[in-house]
PDB file of C-alpha atoms in Angstrom:
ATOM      1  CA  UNK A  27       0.000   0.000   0.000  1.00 83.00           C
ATOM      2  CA  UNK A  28       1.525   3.211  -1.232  1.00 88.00           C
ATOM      3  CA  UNK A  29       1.139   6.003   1.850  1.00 95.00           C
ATOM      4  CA  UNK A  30       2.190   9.361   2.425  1.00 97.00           C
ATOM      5  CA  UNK A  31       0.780  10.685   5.894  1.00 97.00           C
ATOM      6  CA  UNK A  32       1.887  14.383   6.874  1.00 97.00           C
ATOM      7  CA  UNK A  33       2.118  15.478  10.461  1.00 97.00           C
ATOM      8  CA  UNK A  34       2.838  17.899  12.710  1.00 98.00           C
ATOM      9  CA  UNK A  35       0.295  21.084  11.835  1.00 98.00           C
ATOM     10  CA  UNK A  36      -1.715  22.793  14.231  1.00 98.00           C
ATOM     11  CA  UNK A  37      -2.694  26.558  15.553  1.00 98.00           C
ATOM     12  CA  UNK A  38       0.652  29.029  16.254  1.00 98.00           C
ATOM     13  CA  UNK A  39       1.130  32.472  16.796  1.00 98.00           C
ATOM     14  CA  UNK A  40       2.609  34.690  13.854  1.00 98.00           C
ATOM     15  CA  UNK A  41       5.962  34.194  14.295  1.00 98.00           C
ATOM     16  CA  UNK A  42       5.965  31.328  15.621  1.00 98.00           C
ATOM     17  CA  UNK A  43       7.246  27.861  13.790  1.00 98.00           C
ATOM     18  CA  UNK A  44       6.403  24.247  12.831  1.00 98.00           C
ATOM     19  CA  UNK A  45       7.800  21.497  11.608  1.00 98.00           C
ATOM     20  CA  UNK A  46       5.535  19.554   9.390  1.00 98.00           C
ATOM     21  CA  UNK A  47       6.331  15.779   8.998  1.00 98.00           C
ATOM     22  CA  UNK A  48       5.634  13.556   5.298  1.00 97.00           C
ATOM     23  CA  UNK A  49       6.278  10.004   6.529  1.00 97.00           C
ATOM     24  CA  UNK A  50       5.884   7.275   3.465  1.00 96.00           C
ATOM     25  CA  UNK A  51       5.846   4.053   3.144  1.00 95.00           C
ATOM     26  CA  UNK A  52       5.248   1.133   0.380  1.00 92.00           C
ATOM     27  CA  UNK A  53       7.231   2.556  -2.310  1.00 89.00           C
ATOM     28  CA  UNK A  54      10.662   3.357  -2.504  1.00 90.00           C
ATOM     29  CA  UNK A  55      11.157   7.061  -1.386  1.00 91.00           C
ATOM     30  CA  UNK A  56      14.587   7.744  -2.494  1.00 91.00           C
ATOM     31  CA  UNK A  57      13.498   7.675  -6.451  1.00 92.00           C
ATOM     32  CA  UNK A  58      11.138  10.191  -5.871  1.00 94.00           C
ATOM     33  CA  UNK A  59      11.003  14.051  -5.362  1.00 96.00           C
ATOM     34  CA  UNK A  60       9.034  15.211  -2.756  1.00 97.00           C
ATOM     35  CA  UNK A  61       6.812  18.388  -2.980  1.00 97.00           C
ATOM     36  CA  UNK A  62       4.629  20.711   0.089  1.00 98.00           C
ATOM     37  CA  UNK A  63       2.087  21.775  -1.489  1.00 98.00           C
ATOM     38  CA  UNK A  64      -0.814  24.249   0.552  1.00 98.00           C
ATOM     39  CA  UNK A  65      -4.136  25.341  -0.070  1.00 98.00           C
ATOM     40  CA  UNK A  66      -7.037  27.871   0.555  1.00 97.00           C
ATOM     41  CA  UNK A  67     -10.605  27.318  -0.217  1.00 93.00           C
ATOM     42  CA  UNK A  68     -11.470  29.407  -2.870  1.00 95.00           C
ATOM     43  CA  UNK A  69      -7.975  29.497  -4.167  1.00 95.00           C
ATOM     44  CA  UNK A  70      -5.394  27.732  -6.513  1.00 95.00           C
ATOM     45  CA  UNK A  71      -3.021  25.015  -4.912  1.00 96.00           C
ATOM     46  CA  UNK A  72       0.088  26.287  -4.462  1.00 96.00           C
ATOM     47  CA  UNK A  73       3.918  24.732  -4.701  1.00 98.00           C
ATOM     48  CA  UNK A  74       5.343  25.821  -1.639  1.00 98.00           C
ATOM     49  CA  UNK A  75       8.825  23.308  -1.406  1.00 98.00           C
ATOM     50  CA  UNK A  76      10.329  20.885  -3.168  1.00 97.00           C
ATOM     51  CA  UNK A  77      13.281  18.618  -3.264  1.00 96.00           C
ATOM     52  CA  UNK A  78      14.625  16.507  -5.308  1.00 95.00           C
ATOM     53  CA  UNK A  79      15.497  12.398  -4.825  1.00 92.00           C
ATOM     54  CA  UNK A  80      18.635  12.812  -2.985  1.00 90.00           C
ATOM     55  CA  UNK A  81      18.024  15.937  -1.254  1.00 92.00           C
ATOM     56  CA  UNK A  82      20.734  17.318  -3.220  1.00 92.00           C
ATOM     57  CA  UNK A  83      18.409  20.386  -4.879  1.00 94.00           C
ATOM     58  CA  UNK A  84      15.500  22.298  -3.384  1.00 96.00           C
ATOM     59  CA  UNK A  85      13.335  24.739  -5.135  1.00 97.00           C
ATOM     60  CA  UNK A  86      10.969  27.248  -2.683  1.00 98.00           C
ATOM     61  CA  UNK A  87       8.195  29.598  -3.341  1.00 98.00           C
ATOM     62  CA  UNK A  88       9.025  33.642  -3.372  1.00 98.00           C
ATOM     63  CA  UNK A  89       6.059  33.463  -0.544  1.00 97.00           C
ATOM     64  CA  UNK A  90       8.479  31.394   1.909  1.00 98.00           C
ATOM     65  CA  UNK A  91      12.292  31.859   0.797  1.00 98.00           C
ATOM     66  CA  UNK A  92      13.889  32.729   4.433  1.00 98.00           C
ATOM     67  CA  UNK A  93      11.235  30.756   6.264  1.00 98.00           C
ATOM     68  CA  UNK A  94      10.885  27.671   5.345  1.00 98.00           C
ATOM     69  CA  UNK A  95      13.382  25.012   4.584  1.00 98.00           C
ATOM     70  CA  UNK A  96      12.615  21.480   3.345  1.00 98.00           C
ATOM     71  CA  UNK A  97      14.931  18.600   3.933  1.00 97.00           C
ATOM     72  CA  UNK A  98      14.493  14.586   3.528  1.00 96.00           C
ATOM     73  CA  UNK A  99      15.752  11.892   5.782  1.00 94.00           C
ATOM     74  CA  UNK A 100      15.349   8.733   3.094  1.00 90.00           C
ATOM     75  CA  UNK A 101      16.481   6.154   5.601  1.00 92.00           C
ATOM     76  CA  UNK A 102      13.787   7.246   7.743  1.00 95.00           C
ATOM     77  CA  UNK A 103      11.434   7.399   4.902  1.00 95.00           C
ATOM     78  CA  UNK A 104      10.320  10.977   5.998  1.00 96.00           C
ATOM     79  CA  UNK A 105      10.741  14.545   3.939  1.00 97.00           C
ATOM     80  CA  UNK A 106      10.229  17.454   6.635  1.00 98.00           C
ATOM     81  CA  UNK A 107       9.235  21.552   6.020  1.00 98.00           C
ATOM     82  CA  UNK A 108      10.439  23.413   9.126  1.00 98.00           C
ATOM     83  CA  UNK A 109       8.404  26.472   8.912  1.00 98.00           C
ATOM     84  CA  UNK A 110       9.937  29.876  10.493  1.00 98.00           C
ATOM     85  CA  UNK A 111       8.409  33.188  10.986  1.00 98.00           C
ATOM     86  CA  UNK A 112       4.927  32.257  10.068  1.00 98.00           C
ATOM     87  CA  UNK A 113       2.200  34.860   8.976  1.00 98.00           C
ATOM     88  CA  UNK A 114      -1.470  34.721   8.996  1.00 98.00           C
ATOM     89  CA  UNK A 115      -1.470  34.366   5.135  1.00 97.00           C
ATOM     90  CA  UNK A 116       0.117  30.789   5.532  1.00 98.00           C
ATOM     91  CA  UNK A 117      -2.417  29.290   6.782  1.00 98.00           C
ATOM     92  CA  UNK A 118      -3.546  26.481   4.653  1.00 98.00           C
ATOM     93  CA  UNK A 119      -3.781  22.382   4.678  1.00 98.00           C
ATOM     94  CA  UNK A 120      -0.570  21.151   3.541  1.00 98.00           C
ATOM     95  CA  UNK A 121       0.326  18.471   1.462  1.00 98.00           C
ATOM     96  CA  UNK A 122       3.151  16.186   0.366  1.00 98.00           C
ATOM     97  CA  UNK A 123       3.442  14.586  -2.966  1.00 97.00           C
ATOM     98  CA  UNK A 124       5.862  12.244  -4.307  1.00 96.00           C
ATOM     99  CA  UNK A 125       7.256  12.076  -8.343  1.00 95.00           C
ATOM    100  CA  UNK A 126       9.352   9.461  -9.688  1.00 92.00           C
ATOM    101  CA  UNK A 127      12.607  11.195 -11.223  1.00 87.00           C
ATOM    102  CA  UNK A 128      15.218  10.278 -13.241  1.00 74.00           C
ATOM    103  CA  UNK A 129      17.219  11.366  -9.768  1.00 69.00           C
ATOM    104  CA  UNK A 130      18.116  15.143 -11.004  1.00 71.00           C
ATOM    105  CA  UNK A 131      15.089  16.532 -11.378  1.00 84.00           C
ATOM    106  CA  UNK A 132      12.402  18.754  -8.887  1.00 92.00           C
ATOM    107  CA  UNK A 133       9.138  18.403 -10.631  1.00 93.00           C
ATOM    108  CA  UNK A 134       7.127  21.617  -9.936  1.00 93.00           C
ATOM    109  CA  UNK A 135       3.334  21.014 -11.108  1.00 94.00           C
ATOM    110  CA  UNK A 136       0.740  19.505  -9.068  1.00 94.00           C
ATOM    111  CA  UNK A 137      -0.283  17.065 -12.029  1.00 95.00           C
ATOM    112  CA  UNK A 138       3.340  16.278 -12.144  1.00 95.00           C
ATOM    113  CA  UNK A 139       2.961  14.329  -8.315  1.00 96.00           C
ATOM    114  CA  UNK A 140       1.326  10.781  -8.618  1.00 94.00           C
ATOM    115  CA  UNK A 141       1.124  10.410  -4.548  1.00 95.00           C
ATOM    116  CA  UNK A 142      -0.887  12.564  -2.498  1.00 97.00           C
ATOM    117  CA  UNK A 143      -0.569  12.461   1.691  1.00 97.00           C
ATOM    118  CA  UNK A 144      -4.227  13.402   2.981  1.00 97.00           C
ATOM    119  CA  UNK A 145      -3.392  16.682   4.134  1.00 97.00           C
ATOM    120  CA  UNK A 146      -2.365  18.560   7.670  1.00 98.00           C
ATOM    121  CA  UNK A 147      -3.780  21.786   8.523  1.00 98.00           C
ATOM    122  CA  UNK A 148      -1.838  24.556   9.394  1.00 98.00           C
ATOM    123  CA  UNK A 149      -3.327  28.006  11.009  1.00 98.00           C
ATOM    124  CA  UNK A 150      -1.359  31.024  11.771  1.00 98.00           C
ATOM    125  CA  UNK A 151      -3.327  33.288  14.247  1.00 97.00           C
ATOM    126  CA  UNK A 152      -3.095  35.434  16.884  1.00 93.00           C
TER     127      UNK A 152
END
């Protein structure tokens, strides 16, 4: 059974941090970039991180650059988005997909990602 099951969101203060958690299992996680992806009711789904099969490359949103940082720990089966500095506007569910690569590449599109984690909310509020 292919999973991806994200952890670690909840309710913080602006400013505040998190550390959101994209543990898979039942396929092999080190052939596949890993993306965070967030969204909004009412709006698009947005790329916020992503990484490629070795954790060699990242890629980042203008929205989180400084803030965020994604990072993979492939013997643990488990990609991680430390989140720094958070504002109101990133609240959101998050997501974590994986894409099969030919090892070099960070896909970027959602339609690109062919396993989906079910989602962990994330709301920044004072």
């Amino acid at each position: 059974q292919v999973q991806l099951v994200e952890s670690g969101g909840g309710l913080v203060q602006p400013g505040g941090s998190l550390r959101l958690s994209c543990a898979a299992s039942g396929f092999g996680l080190e052939y596949y970039a890993i993306g965070w992806f967030r969204q909004v009711p009412g709006k698009e789904r947005e790329g916020v991180s992503h990484i490629d099969s070795a954790g060699s490359n990242t890629i980042y949103a203008d929205s989180v650059k400084g803030r965020f940082t994604i990072s993979r720990d492939n013997a643990k089966k488990t990609v991680y988005l430390q989140m720094n500095s958070l504002k109101p506007e990133d609240t959101a569910v998050y997501y974590c997909a994986a894409a099969l690569t030919a090892g070099w590449g960070i896909p970027r599109r959602g339609d690109e990602y062919g396993y989906w984690g079910q989602g962990t909310q994330v709301t920044v509020s004072s």
